[in-house]
Short mmCIF file of C-alpha atoms in Angstrom, two decimals:
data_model
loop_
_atom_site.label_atom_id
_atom_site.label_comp_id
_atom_site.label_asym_id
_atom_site.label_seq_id
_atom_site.Cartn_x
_atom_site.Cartn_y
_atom_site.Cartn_z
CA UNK A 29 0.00 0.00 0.00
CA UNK A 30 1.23 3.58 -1.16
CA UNK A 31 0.63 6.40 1.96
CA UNK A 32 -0.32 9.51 0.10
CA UNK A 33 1.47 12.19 2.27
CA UNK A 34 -0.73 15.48 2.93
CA UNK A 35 0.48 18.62 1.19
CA UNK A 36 2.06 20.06 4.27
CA UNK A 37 4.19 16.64 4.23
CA UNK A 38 4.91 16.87 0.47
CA UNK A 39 6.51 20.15 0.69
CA UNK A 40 8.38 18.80 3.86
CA UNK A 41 9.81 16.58 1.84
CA UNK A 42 11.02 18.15 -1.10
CA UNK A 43 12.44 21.30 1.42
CA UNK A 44 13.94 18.81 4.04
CA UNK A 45 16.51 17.33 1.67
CA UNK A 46 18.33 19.70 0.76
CA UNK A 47 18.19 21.42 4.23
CA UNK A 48 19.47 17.90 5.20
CA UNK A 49 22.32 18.15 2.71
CA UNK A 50 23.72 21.36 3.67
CA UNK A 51 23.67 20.00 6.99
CA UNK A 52 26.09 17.73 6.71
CA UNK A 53 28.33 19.58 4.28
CA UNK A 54 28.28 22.49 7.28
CA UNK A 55 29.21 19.24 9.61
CA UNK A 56 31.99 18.25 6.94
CA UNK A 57 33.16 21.57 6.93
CA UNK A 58 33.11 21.85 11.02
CA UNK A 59 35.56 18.50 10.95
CA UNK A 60 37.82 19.99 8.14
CA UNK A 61 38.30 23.11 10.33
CA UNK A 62 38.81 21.50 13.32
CA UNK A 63 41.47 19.49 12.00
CA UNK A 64 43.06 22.58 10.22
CA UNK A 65 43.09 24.46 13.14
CA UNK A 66 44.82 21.70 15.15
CA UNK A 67 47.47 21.36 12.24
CA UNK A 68 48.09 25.15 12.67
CA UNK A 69 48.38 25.40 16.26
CA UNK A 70 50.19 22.02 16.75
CA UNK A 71 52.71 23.52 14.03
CA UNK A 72 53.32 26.64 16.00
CA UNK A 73 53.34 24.96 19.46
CA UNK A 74 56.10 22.54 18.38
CA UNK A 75 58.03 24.67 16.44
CA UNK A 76 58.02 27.05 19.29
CA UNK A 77 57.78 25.28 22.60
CA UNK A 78 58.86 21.13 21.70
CA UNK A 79 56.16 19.84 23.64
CA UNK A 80 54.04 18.17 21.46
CA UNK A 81 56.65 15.27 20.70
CA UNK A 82 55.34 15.01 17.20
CA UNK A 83 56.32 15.82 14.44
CA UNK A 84 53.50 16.75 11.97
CA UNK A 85 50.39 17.16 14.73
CA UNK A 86 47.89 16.13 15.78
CA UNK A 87 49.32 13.07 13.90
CA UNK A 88 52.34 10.99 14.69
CA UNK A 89 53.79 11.36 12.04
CA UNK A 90 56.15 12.59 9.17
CA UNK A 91 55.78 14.68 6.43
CA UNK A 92 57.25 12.33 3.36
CA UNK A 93 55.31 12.26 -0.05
CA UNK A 94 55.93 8.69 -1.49
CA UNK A 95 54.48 5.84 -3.91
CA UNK A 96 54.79 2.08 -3.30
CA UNK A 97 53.98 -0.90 -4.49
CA UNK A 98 50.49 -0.98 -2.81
CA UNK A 99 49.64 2.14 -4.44
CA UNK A 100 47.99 0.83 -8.09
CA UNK A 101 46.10 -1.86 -5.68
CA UNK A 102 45.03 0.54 -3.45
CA UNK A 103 43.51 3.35 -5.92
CA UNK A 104 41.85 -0.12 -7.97
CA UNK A 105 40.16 -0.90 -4.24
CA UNK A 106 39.21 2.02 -3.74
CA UNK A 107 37.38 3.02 -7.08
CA UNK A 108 36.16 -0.51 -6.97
CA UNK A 109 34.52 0.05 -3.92
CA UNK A 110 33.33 3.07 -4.55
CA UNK A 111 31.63 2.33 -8.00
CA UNK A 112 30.12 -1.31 -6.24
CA UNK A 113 30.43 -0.99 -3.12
CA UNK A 114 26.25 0.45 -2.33
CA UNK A 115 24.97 -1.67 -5.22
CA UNK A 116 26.34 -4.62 -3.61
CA UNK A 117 25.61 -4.43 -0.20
CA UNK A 118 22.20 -3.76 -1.20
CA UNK A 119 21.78 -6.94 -3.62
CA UNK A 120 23.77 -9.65 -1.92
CA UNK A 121 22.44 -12.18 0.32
CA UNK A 122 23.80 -11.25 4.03
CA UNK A 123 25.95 -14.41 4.71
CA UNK A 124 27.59 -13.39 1.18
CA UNK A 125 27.81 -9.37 2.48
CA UNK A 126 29.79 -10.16 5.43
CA UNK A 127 32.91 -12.22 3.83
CA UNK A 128 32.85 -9.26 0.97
CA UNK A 129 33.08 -6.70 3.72
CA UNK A 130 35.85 -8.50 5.34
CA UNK A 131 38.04 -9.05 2.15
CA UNK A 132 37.36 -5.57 1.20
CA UNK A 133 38.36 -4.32 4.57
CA UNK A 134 41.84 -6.29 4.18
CA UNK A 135 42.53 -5.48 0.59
CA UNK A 136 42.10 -1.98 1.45
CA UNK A 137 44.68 -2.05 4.77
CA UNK A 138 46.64 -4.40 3.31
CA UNK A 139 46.94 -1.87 0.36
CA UNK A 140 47.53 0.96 2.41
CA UNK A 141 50.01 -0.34 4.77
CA UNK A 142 52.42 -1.27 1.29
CA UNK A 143 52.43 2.33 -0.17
CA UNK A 144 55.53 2.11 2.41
CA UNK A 145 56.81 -0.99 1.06
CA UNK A 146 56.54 -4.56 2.62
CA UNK A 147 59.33 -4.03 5.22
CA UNK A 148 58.32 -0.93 6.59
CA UNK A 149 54.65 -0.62 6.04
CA UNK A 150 54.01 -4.03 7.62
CA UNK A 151 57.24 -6.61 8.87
CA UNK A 152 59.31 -3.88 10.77
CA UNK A 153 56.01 -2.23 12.53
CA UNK A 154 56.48 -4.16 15.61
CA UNK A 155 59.54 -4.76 16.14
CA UNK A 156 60.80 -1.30 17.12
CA UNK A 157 61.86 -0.49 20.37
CA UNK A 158 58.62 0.16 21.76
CA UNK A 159 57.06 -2.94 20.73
CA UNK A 160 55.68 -5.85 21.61
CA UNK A 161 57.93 -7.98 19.56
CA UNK A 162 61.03 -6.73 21.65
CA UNK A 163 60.65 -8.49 24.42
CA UNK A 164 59.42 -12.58 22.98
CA UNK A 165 62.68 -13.87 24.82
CA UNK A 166 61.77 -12.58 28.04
CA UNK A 167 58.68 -14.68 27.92
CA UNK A 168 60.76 -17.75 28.55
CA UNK A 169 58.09 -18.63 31.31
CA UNK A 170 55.40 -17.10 31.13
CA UNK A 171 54.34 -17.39 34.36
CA UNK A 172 57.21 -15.80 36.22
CA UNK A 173 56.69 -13.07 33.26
CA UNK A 174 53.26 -12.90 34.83
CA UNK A 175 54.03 -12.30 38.43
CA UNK A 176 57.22 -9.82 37.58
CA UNK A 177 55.50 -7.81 35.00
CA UNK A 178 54.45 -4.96 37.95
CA UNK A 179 58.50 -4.96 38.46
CA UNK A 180 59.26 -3.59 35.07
CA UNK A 181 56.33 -0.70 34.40
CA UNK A 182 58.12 2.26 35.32
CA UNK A 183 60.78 3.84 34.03
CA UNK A 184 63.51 3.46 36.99
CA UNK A 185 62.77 -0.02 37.48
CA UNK A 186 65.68 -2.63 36.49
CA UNK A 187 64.83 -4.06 32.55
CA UNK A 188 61.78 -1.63 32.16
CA UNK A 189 59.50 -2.64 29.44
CA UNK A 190 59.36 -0.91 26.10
CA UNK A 191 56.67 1.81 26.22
CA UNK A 192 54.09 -0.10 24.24
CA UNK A 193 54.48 -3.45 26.33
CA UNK A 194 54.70 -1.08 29.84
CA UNK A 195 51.66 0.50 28.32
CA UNK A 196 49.58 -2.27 28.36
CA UNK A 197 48.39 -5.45 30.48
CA UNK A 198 50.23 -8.81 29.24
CA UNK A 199 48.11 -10.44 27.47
CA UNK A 200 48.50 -8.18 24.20
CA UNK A 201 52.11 -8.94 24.49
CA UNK A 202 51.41 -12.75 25.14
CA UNK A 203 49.14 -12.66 21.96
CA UNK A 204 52.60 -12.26 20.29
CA UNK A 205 54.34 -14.99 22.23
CA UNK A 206 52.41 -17.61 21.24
CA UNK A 207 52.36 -16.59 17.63
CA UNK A 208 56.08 -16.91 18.03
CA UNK A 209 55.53 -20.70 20.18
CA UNK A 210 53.42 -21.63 17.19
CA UNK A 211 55.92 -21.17 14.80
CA UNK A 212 54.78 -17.92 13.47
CA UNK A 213 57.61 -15.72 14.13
CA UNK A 214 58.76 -12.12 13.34
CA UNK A 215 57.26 -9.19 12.48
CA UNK A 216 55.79 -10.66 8.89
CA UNK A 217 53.72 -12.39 11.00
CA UNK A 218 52.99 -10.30 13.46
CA UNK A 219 51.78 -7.69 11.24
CA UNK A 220 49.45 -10.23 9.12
CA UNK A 221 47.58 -11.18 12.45
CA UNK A 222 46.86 -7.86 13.07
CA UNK A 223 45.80 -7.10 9.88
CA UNK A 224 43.77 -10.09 8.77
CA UNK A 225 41.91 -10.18 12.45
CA UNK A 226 41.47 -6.78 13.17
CA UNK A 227 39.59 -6.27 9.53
CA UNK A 228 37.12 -8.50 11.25
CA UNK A 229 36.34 -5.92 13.44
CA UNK A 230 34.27 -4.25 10.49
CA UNK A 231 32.12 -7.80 10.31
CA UNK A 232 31.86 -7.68 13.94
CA UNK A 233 30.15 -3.97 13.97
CA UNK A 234 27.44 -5.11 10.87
CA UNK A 235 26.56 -8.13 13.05
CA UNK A 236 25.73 -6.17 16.02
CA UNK A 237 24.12 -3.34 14.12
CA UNK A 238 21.88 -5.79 12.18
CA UNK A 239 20.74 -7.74 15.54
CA UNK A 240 19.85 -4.57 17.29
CA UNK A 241 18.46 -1.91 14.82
CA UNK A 242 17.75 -3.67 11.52
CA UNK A 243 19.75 -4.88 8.50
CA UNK A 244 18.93 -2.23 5.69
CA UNK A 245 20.88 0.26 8.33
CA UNK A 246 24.11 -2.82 8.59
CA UNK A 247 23.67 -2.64 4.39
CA UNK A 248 24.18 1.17 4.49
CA UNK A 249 26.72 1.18 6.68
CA UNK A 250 29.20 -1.81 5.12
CA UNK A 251 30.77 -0.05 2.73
CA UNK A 252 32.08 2.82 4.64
CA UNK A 253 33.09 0.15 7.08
CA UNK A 254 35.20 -1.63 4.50
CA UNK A 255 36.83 1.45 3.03
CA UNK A 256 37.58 3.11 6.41
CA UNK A 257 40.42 5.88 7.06
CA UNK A 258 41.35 3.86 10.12
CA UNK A 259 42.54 1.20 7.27
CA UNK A 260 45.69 3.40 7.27
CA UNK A 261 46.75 2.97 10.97
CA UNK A 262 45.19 -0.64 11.00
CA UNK A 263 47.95 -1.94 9.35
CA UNK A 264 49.71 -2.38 10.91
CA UNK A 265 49.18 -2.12 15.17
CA UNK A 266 48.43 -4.33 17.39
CA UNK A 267 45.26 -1.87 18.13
CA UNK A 268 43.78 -3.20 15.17
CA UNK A 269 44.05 -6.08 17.22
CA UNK A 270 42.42 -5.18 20.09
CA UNK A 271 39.80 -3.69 18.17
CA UNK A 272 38.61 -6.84 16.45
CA UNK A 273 38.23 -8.14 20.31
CA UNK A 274 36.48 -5.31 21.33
CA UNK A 275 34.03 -5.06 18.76
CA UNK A 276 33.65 -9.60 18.74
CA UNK A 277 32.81 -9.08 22.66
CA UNK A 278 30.22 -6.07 21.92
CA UNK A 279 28.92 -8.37 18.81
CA UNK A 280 28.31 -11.82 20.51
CA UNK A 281 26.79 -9.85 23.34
CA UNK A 282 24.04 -8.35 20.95
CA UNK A 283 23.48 -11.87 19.58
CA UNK A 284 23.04 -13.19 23.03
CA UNK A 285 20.47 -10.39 23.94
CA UNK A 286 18.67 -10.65 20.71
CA UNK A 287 18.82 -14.26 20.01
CA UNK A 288 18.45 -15.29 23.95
CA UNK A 289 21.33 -17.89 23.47
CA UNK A 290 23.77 -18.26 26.74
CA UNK A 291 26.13 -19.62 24.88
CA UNK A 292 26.69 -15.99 23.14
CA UNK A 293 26.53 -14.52 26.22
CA UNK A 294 29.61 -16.55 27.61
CA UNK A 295 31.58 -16.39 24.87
CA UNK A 296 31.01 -12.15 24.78
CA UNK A 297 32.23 -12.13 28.25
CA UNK A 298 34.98 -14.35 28.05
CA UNK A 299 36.09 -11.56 25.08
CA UNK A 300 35.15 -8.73 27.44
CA UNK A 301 37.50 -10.25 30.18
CA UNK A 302 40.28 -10.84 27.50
CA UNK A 303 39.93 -7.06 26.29
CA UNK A 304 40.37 -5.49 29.30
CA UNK A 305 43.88 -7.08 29.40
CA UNK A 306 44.82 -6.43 26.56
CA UNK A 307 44.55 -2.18 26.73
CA UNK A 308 43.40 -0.43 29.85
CA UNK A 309 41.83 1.83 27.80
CA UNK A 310 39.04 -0.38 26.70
CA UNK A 311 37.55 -1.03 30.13
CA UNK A 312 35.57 2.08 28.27
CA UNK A 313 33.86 -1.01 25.95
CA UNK A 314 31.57 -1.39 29.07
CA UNK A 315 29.48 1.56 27.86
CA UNK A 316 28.59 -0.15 24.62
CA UNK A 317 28.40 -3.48 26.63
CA UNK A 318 25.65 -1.82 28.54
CA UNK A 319 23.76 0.16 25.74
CA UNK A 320 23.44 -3.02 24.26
CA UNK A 321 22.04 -4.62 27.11
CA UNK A 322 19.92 -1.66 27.65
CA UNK A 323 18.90 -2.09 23.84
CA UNK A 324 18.39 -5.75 24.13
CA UNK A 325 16.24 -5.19 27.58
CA UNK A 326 13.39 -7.25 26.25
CA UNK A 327 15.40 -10.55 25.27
CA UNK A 328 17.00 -10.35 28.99
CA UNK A 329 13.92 -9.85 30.58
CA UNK A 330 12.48 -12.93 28.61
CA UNK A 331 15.70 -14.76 29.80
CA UNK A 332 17.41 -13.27 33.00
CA UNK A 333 19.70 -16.23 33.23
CA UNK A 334 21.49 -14.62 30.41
CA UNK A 335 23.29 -12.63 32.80
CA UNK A 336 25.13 -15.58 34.36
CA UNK A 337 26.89 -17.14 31.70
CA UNK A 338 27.61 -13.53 30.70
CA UNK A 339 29.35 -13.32 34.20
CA UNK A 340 30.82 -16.10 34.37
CA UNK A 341 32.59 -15.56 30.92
CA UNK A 342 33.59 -12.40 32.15
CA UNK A 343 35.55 -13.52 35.29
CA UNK A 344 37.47 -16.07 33.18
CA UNK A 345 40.75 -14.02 32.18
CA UNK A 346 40.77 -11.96 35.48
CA UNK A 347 40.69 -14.91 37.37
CA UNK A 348 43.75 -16.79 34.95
CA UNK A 349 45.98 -13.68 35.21
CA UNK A 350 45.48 -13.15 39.06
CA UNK A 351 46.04 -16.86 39.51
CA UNK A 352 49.06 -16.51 37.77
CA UNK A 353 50.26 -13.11 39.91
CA UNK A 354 49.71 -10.03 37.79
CA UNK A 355 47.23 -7.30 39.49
CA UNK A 356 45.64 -5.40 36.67
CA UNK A 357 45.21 -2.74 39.27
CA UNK A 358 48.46 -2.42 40.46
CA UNK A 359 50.02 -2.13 36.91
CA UNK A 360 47.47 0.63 35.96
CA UNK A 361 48.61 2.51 38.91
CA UNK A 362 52.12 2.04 37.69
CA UNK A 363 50.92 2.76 34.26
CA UNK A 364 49.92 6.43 35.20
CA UNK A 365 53.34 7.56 37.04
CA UNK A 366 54.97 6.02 33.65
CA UNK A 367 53.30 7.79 31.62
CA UNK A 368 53.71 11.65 33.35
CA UNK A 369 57.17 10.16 33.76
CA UNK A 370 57.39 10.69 29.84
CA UNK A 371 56.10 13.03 26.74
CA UNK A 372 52.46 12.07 28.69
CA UNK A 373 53.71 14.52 31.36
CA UNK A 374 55.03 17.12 29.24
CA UNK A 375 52.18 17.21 26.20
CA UNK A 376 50.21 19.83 26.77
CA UNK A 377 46.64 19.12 27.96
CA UNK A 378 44.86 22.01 26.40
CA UNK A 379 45.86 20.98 22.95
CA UNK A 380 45.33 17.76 23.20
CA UNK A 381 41.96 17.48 24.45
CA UNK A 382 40.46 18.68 21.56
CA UNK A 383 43.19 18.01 18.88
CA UNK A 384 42.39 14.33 19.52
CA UNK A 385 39.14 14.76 18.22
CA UNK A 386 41.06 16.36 14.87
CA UNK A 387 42.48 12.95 14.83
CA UNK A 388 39.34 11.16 15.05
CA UNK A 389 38.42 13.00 12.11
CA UNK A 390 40.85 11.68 10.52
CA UNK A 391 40.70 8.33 11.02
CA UNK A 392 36.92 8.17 10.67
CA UNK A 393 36.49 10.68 7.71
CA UNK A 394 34.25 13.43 6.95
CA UNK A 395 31.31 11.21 6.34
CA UNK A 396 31.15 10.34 9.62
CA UNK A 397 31.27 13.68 10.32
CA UNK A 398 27.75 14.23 8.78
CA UNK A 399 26.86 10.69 9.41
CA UNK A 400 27.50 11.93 13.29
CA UNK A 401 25.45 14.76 12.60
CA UNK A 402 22.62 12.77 11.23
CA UNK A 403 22.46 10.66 14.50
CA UNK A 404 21.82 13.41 16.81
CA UNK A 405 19.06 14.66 14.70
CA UNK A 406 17.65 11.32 15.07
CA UNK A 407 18.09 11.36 18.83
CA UNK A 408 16.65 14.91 19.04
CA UNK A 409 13.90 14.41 16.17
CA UNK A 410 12.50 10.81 17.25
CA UNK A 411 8.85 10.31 15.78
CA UNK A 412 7.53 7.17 16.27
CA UNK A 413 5.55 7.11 13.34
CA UNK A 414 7.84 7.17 10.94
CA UNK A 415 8.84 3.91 9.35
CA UNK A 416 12.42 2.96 10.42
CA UNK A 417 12.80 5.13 13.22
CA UNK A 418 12.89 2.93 16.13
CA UNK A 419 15.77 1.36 14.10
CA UNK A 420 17.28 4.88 13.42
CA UNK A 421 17.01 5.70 17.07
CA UNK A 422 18.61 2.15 18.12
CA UNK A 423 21.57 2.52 15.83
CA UNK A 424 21.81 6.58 16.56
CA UNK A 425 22.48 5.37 20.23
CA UNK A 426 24.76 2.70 19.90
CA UNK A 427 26.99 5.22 18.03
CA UNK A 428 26.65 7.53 20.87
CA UNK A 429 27.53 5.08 23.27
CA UNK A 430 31.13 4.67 21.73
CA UNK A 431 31.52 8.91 21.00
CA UNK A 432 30.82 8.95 24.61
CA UNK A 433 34.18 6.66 25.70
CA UNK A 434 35.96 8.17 22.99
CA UNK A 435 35.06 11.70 25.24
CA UNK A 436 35.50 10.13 28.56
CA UNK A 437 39.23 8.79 27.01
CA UNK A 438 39.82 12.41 26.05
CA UNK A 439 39.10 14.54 29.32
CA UNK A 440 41.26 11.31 31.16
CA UNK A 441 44.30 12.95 29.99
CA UNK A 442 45.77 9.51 29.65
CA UNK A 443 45.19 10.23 25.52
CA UNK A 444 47.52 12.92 24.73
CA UNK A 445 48.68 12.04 21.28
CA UNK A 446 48.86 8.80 18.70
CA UNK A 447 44.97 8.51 19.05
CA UNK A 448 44.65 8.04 15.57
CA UNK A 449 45.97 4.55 16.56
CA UNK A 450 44.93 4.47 20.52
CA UNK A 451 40.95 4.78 19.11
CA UNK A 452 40.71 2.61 16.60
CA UNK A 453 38.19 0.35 18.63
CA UNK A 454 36.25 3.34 19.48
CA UNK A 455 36.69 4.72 15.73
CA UNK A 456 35.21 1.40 14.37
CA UNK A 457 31.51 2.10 16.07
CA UNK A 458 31.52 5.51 14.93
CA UNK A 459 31.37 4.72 11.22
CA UNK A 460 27.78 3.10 11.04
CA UNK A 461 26.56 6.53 11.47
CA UNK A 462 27.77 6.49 7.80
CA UNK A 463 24.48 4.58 7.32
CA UNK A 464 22.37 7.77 7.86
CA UNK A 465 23.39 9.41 5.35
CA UNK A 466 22.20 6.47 2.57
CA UNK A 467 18.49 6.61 4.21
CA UNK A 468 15.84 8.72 2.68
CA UNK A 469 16.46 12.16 3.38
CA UNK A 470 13.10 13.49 4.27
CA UNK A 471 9.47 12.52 5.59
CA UNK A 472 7.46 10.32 2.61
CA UNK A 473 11.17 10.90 0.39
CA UNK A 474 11.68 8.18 -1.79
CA UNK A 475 15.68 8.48 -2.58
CA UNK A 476 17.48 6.32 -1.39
CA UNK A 477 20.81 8.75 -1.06
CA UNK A 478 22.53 6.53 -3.42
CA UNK A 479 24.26 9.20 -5.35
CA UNK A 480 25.96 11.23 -1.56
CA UNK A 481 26.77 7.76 -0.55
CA UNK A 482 29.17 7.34 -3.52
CA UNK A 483 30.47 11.12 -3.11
CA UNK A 484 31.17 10.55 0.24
CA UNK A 485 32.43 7.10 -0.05
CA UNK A 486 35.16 9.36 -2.70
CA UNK A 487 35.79 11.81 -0.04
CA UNK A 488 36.68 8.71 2.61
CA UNK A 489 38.93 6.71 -0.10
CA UNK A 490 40.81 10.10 -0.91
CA UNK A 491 41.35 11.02 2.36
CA UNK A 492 43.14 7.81 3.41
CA UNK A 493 45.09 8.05 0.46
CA UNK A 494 46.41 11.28 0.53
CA UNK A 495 47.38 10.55 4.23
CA UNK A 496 49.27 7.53 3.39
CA UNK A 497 50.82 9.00 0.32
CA UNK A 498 52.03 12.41 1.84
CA UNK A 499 52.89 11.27 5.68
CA UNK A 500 54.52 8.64 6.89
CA UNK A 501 52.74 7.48 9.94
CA UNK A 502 54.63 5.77 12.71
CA UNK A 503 54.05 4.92 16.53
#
C-alpha cells in the first residue's frame, strides 16, 4: 500500500533534503576546520615550545610524499569500492555481504600499509623499540613473566618494558608470544595477524548493528566500514588487534540479547575479560556493553539467566591472570606515574583534548562527520511514526555510546597524542553513522541517497590516500 502524504508533508519533503544536505556539508566543513586548526596550532606549538613530541600534529607522524607498491592496488580498491560498493551491499544475500566486507576491509589495509613498502609498512612495525615484539625472549616462562610484569612498568625499574608493552596489560604482548611458540615468528607475521583479524572488526560492527536496529541500516553502513580511514593505521598495530576483540565481545553480546542464546553470552564475556587485558583503555567497551544490554532489555527480561553465563565468561581471564600473579590494578597505577614520567607529562593538555578529536576525524572521515550529525538529529527528532525510526534511534544510540568513551578517554588525559591509533576500537563504532546518510532524506522521500553515498564514499577513499601518500605514519 502507497501512503499519500498530505500537502504540508509533500513540501516537507522536497524542502527537508536539501536542508538535510547542507547539513552535513556544514558538519563536513566543522571536521575539516577543526582538523586545520589543530594542524596550525600544533605547528606553531612545536616549532616554538617542543612539547608536542610530534612531528607533523595532531598526527604521529612525518611529512614524506611517497608511492609504493600498494599504491595501483590501493587506488583499484578504492574506485572498486566506490563504483560497487552500495549496489552490492544492497543486492547480496547477508551471509555473502559479510565475507565481501571483510576481504574488502583487508585489501584496502593491506593496500595501504604497502604504499611504504613490505618491510616498513608491515614486517618492521612491531619490532621497534617500543614494541611488543622486543621483548618474545623474556617470555621464557610465562608465568614468572606474569608475576614480575608490575617490576618492570616504570621507568627506573631494572629491565623496564618498552613503552608499548609497559603500556599495556600482558596479554596483548602474550598474543605475540604464542604466535612466536606456534611457529609464526617475526614481524611478517605479526603484522598479518593484526591485519587479517582486526579487519574483522568491520564484520563484527554489521553483526551487532543488524541484531539490534535492523539490517537495511548494517547494508548502508558496510561499505564505509570496509573502506575506512582507520585502514591506514590498522595496518599495521596491534590496536587493530584489540579492536577486532572489542568489537567480537560487543557483537556476541548483541546476539546473546537478541537471540536469547547463553552460549553468546559466555563467549562475549569471556572476550570482554580478554579485552580489558589487553589495553586499559578499553575497560571504556563497558558503555557499549551496557547500551546493548539496555537495547536488548526485552530478550534479557524474557531470559534473565542470560546474565550468568555472561558473568561467568567475564571472570574467566581476570581470574587466569590473578592466579598466575599479575594485578591489573596495580600495573594501571604504575601505568599512570609512567606515563607523566614521559612526553604524557610534558604534552600539553589544552591541545590535546580537543586536537584528539582532529584525529578522530581523521581516522573516521568526513562522512562520519555528517553521518554523526545525522544521528543526533535522530536522537533529538524521534517520531515514532515514521517507518524505520525505532531502528534509526537504536543505531543513533549505539553510536553515541562509543563517542561517549571516545570523550571520557579524552578529558582522562591519559590520551595525549597517537589517538589516531589508541581509538581505533572506538573509531570502528563511529562509522555506522555512515548509514544515515544512505536513508531517505526526508518525511514520505523516496531516494534512497545513493548518489551522496558514492560522493562521500570518494571523499573517505581520498582522504586515506592522501594521508598515506604524503605522511609517513609511525608509533
Amino acid at each position: 500500500m502507497i501512503r499519500t502524504l498530505p500537502s504540508t508533508e509533500r513540501g516537507a519533503a522536497r524542502s527537508g533534503a536539501p536542508r538535510g544536505r547542507s547539513r552535513d556539508l556544514y558538519a563536513a566543513g566543522a571536521a575539516v576546520l577543526l582538523v586545520t586548526t589543530a594542524v596550525l596550532v600544533g605547528r606553531h606549538i612545536q616549532g616554538t615550545r617542543r612539547t608536542l613530541f610530534v612531528n607533523w600534529p595532531p598526527l604521529l607522524a612525518s611529512w614524506e610524499p611517497h608511492l609504493g607498491p600498494g599504491t595501483p592496488v590501493a587506488v583499484l580498491v578504492a574506485i572498486a569500492a566506490v563504483a560497487y560498493g552500495p549496489s552490492l551491499a544492497a543486492r547480496l544475500p547477508w551471509r555473502a555481504l559479510l565475507p565481501l566486507t571483510w576481504g574488502t576491509a583487508m585489501a584496502w589495509t593491506y593496500s595501504l600499509a604497502l604504499i611504504d613498502g613490505w618491510q616498513r609498512g608491515i614486517a618492521a612495525r612491531l619490532t621497534t623499540r617500543h614494541e611488543y615484539l622486543q621483548v618474545i625472549d623474556r617470555f621464557h616462562d610465562i608465568p614468572a613473566a606474569l608475576r614480575g610484569f608490575t617490576q618492570h612498568i616504570l621507568l627506573g625499574s631494572p629491565d623496564n618494558w618498552p613503552a608499548h608493552v609497559a603500556a599495556h596489560p600482558p596479554a596483548s604482548t602474550l598474543t605475540f608470544v604464542l604466535l612466536d611458540r606456534v611457529g609464526l615468528r617475526g614481524g611478517g607475521w605479526a603484522g598479518v595477524w593484526c591485519i587479517t583479524v582486526g579487519a574483522t572488526a568491520c564484520v563484527a560492527v554489521l553483526v551487532t548493528v543488524r541484531a539490534l536496529a535492523d539490517e537495511s541500516l548494517a547494508r548502508g553502513a558496510a561499505p564505509f566500514l570496509a573502506l575506512a580511514p582507520a585502514a591506514v593505521w590498522m595496518g599495521t598495530s596491534a590496536d587493530a588487534y584489540f579492536a577486532a576483540v572489542a568489537a567480537w565481545a560487543v557483537a556476541l553480546l548483541a546476539l546473546a540479547v537478541t537471540g536469547r542464546s547463553p552460549w553468546w553470552a559466555g563467549a562475549s564475556g569471556l572476550l570482554l575479560g580478554l579485552t580489558c587485558y589487553l589495553s586499559y583503555g578499553l575497560t571504556l567497551v563497558a558503555l557499549m556493553a551496557a547500551t546493548v544490554l539496555v537495547l536488548g532489555r526485552p530478550g534479557i527480561r524474557g531470559r534473565p539467566a542470560l546474565l550468568v553465563p555472561l558473568i561467568a565468561g567475564l571472570a574467566v581471564v581476570p581470574t587466569v591472570f590473578t592466579l598466575a600473579g599479575f594485578s591489573w590494578w596495580e600495573a594501571y597505577q604504575l601505568l599512570v606515574t609512567r606515563y607523566y614520567q614521559g612526553a604524557g607529562g610534558v604534552r600539553p593538555y589544552g591541545y590535546w583534548v580537543w586536537a584528539n578529536l582532529a584525529c578522530s576525524v581523521l581516522i573516521t572521515g568526513l562522512a562520519t562527520a555528517a553521518g554523526l550529525r545525522r544521528a543526533g538529529a535522530v536522537l533529538v527528532r524521534r517520531r515514532g511514526d515514521v517507518p524505520g525510526q525505532a531502528a534509526e534511534a537504536r543505531l543513533a544510540l549505539l553510536v553515541s555510546a562509543a563517542l561517549l568513551a571516545l570523550l571520557v578517554a579524552d578529558v582522562s588525559g591519559m590520551s595525549k597524542a597517537e589517538t589516531e591509533r589508541i581509538w581505533l576500537p572506538f573509531a570502528m563504532w563511529l562509522l555506522p553513522a555512515c548509514a544515515f546518510l544512505t536513508r531517505p532524506q526526508a518525511l514520505g522521500s523516496t531516494r534512497t541517497g545513493g548518489a551522496s553515498a558514492h560522493a562521500w564514499l570518494t571523499a573517505q577513499a581520498l582522504l586515506a590516500l592522501l594521508l598515506n601518500h604524503l605522511l609517513l605514519t609511525g608509533w
